[in-house]
Coordinates of C-alpha atoms in Angstrom, one line a residue:
Chain S
E1 CA 10.7 -8.5 -3.6
T2 CA 11.1 -10.1 -7.1
G3 CA 8.7 -9.2 -9.8
V4 CA 6.7 -11.6 -12.5
T5 CA 9.3 -12.2 -15.4
Q6 CA 8.6 -13.7 -18.4
S7 CA 10.7 -15.3 -21.3
P8 CA 11.5 -14.9 -24.5
T9 CA 10.8 -11.5 -25.0
H10 CA 9.6 -12.0 -28.7
L11 CA 8.9 -15.2 -30.5
I12 CA 8.4 -15.8 -34.1
K13 CA 7.0 -19.5 -35.3
T14 CA 5.4 -20.7 -38.6
R15 CA 2.2 -22.4 -38.7
G16 CA 2.4 -26.1 -37.3
Q17 CA 5.0 -25.5 -35.1
Q18 CA 5.2 -25.9 -31.1
V19 CA 6.1 -23.3 -28.5
T20 CA 6.8 -23.1 -25.0
L21 CA 6.7 -20.1 -22.9
R22 CA 7.8 -19.5 -19.8
C23 CA 7.1 -17.4 -16.6
S24 CA 8.4 -16.9 -13.3
S25 CA 5.9 -15.9 -10.7
Q26 CA 6.1 -13.4 -8.0
S27 CA 7.6 -14.1 -4.4
G28 CA 5.2 -15.8 -2.3
H29 CA 2.5 -16.5 -5.0
N30 CA 1.5 -19.9 -5.3
T31 CA -0.9 -19.5 -8.3
V32 CA -0.3 -18.6 -12.0
S33 CA -2.8 -17.4 -14.6
W34 CA -2.3 -17.4 -18.6
Y35 CA -3.7 -14.9 -20.7
Q36 CA -3.6 -14.0 -24.5
Q37 CA -4.1 -10.6 -25.4
A38 CA -4.9 -9.7 -29.1
L39 CA -4.0 -7.0 -30.7
G40 CA -6.1 -3.9 -29.9
Q41 CA -8.3 -6.2 -27.1
G42 CA -8.2 -7.0 -23.4
P43 CA -6.7 -10.4 -22.2
Q44 CA -8.8 -13.5 -22.4
F45 CA -8.0 -15.9 -19.5
I46 CA -6.2 -18.8 -20.9
F47 CA -6.0 -21.2 -17.7
Q48 CA -5.1 -21.0 -14.5
Y49 CA -2.8 -23.3 -11.9
Y50 CA -2.4 -23.6 -8.8
R51 CA 0.1 -25.6 -6.5
E52 CA 1.0 -27.7 -9.7
E53 CA -2.6 -28.3 -11.0
E54 CA -4.8 -26.8 -13.5
N55 CA -7.4 -25.0 -11.2
G56 CA -9.7 -23.1 -14.2
R57 CA -9.1 -22.8 -17.8
G58 CA -11.3 -20.5 -20.3
N59 CA -12.6 -21.3 -23.8
F60 CA -9.2 -22.5 -25.6
P61 CA -8.8 -25.7 -27.4
P62 CA -6.4 -28.4 -25.8
R63 CA -3.2 -27.7 -28.2
F64 CA -2.9 -24.8 -25.5
S65 CA -1.5 -26.8 -22.5
G66 CA 0.5 -25.8 -18.6
L67 CA 2.8 -26.6 -16.4
Q68 CA 3.3 -25.3 -12.9
F69 CA 6.5 -26.3 -11.3
P70 CA 6.9 -26.9 -7.4
N71 CA 8.8 -23.1 -7.2
Y72 CA 5.5 -22.0 -8.9
S73 CA 7.1 -21.2 -12.1
S74 CA 5.0 -22.0 -15.0
E75 CA 5.1 -23.2 -18.8
L76 CA 2.6 -22.2 -21.4
N77 CA 3.1 -24.7 -24.4
V78 CA 1.1 -24.3 -28.0
N79 CA 0.8 -27.4 -30.3
A80 CA 0.2 -27.0 -33.7
L81 CA 0.4 -23.3 -34.0
E82 CA -2.3 -21.5 -35.8
L83 CA -1.8 -18.0 -37.9
D84 CA -4.5 -16.6 -35.2
D85 CA -2.5 -17.5 -32.0
S86 CA 0.1 -13.9 -32.8
A87 CA -0.7 -12.5 -29.6
L88 CA 1.0 -11.2 -26.5
Y89 CA 0.8 -13.8 -24.1
L90 CA 0.8 -12.9 -20.2
C91 CA 1.2 -14.3 -16.8
A92 CA -0.1 -13.1 -13.9
S93 CA 0.9 -14.7 -10.6
S94 CA -1.3 -14.1 -7.3
T95 CA -1.8 -15.8 -4.2
D96 CA -4.7 -18.0 -2.8
S97 CA -5.7 -15.4 0.2
G98 CA -8.3 -12.9 0.2
R99 CA -6.4 -10.7 -2.4
A100 CA -6.9 -13.2 -5.0
Y101 CA -8.4 -10.8 -7.2
E102 CA -4.5 -8.5 -7.2
Q103 CA -2.6 -10.3 -9.9
F104 CA 0.8 -9.4 -10.6
F105 CA 1.3 -9.4 -14.9
G106 CA 4.7 -9.9 -16.4
P107 CA 5.7 -8.1 -19.5
G108 CA 4.1 -10.3 -21.9
T109 CA 5.8 -12.5 -24.5
R110 CA 5.2 -11.6 -28.3
L111 CA 4.1 -14.5 -30.5
T112 CA 4.4 -13.9 -34.3
V113 CA 3.3 -17.1 -36.0
L114 CA 3.5 -16.5 -40.1
Chain V
Q1 CA -23.0 -10.2 -26.4
K2 CA -19.8 -9.9 -24.7
E3 CA -19.5 -10.2 -21.0
V4 CA -18.2 -7.0 -20.6
E5 CA -18.2 -4.2 -23.1
Q6 CA -15.7 -1.2 -23.4
D7 CA -15.3 1.7 -25.7
P8 CA -11.8 1.0 -27.2
G9 CA -11.6 5.3 -27.9
P10 CA -9.3 6.1 -28.1
L11 CA -9.6 8.9 -26.2
S12 CA -7.5 12.3 -26.3
V13 CA -7.7 15.3 -23.6
P14 CA -5.7 18.3 -23.1
E15 CA -3.1 18.3 -19.7
G16 CA -5.7 18.9 -16.6
A17 CA -9.3 17.6 -17.7
I18 CA -11.3 15.0 -16.3
V19 CA -11.3 11.6 -17.6
S20 CA -14.2 9.6 -17.4
L21 CA -13.5 5.6 -18.4
N22 CA -16.4 3.2 -18.4
C23 CA -17.7 -0.2 -18.8
T24 CA -21.0 -2.6 -18.6
Y25 CA -21.4 -5.7 -17.7
S26 CA -23.4 -8.5 -17.6
N27 CA -22.5 -11.1 -15.4
S28 CA -24.6 -10.5 -12.2
A29 CA -22.2 -13.0 -10.3
F30 CA -19.2 -10.2 -10.8
Q31 CA -18.0 -8.9 -7.0
Y32 CA -14.4 -8.1 -7.8
F33 CA -14.0 -5.0 -10.0
M34 CA -10.8 -3.7 -11.4
W35 CA -9.1 -1.0 -13.5
Y36 CA -5.5 -2.0 -14.7
R37 CA -3.5 0.5 -16.9
Q38 CA -1.2 -1.2 -19.6
Y39 CA 1.4 1.2 -21.0
S40 CA 2.4 0.1 -24.7
R41 CA 4.7 -2.7 -24.8
K42 CA 4.2 -3.3 -20.8
G43 CA 1.9 -5.7 -19.0
P44 CA -1.1 -4.4 -17.1
E45 CA -0.4 -3.0 -13.6
L46 CA -3.7 -2.8 -11.2
L47 CA -4.5 0.5 -10.6
M48 CA -7.8 0.2 -8.0
Y49 CA -10.0 -2.4 -7.1
T50 CA -13.8 -2.2 -5.4
Y51 CA -15.7 -5.0 -4.2
S52 CA -19.4 -5.0 -5.0
S53 CA -21.3 -1.3 -5.0
G54 CA -19.3 1.7 -4.1
N55 CA -16.8 4.8 -4.6
K56 CA -13.0 4.0 -3.9
E57 CA -10.7 7.2 -4.2
D58 CA -7.1 7.1 -4.4
G59 CA -5.1 10.3 -4.9
R60 CA -6.2 11.3 -8.3
F61 CA -8.5 8.2 -9.4
T62 CA -11.6 7.2 -8.2
A63 CA -13.7 4.0 -9.0
Q64 CA -17.2 3.6 -9.0
V65 CA -19.2 0.8 -8.9
D66 CA -23.7 0.5 -9.4
K67 CA -24.3 -2.8 -9.4
S68 CA -28.2 -2.0 -10.3
S69 CA -27.0 -1.0 -13.6
K70 CA -24.1 -2.9 -14.3
Y71 CA -21.9 -0.3 -14.5
I72 CA -18.3 0.8 -13.4
S73 CA -16.3 3.6 -14.2
L74 CA -13.0 5.4 -13.8
F75 CA -12.6 9.0 -13.1
I76 CA -8.9 10.5 -13.9
R77 CA -8.7 14.3 -12.2
D78 CA -6.1 16.5 -13.2
S79 CA -5.0 14.3 -15.8
Q80 CA -1.3 14.2 -17.3
P81 CA 0.6 12.7 -20.1
S82 CA 2.0 10.4 -18.3
D83 CA -1.5 8.8 -17.9
S84 CA -1.4 8.1 -21.4
A85 CA -2.2 4.3 -21.5
T86 CA -4.5 2.0 -22.0
Y87 CA -6.9 1.4 -19.2
L88 CA -8.9 -2.1 -18.8
C89 CA -11.7 -3.0 -16.8
A90 CA -11.7 -6.2 -15.5
M91 CA -14.0 -7.9 -13.4
R92 CA -14.4 -11.4 -11.3
A93 CA -16.8 -13.3 -9.5
T94 CA -16.0 -14.1 -5.9
G95 CA -14.8 -17.9 -5.5
G96 CA -14.0 -17.4 -9.1
F97 CA -10.5 -18.2 -11.0
K98 CA -11.0 -16.4 -13.7
T99 CA -11.0 -12.4 -14.5
I100 CA -12.6 -10.9 -17.3
F101 CA -11.4 -8.2 -19.0
G102 CA -12.8 -5.0 -20.8
A103 CA -11.3 -4.4 -24.7
G104 CA -9.3 -1.8 -22.8
T105 CA -9.8 1.9 -23.7
R106 CA -6.9 4.4 -25.0
L107 CA -6.4 7.8 -23.9
F108 CA -3.9 10.4 -25.0
V109 CA -3.4 13.4 -22.9
K110 CA -1.6 15.9 -24.5
A111 CA 0.4 18.9 -22.9

């Protein structure tokens, strides 16, 4: 069984640029959630994708967008980067069964915006 | 007011001590209560979950939920240096699509 993987591990961008982060979900999982974790804080929910459709979103502006592919892998896109976007971005996969609370997290992508 | 409040610590204890970690919450719709452990530079991993009120034990770990007080706890018995990590409480409503996390408590267990 392959766990959740994310790429890249680290990324440095400048303010105003755009970034794409990638996530491969755990085998058999059809739901992917993305979180932003600022230093010293808990993960904050960005959005969730289920069967290629966004089915829930947290308090993040539209410049945060995503995609889910038929193989259930996912991308997080952030446009017009701001300094406050510097954080660890985590993706988590789960199933649509009764164990939807059980999320498996990837190691994260550390984004630094200068 | 945040939906989930958690003391960020840090909490430093000697090896073998009993550790108590706590969270309070305000949303009475929460039914799933989870504890995640996060080591430095890693993603969170699910330690335990409890549905609704009650206690759950797994080895050295015990999770408690008191819905009347909107208070949850994680106890670690016989703490080990390898338990040194950040512990995140997390909650979710039945049928809900998002999990709300606390800020995390940093725990240091000294050998």
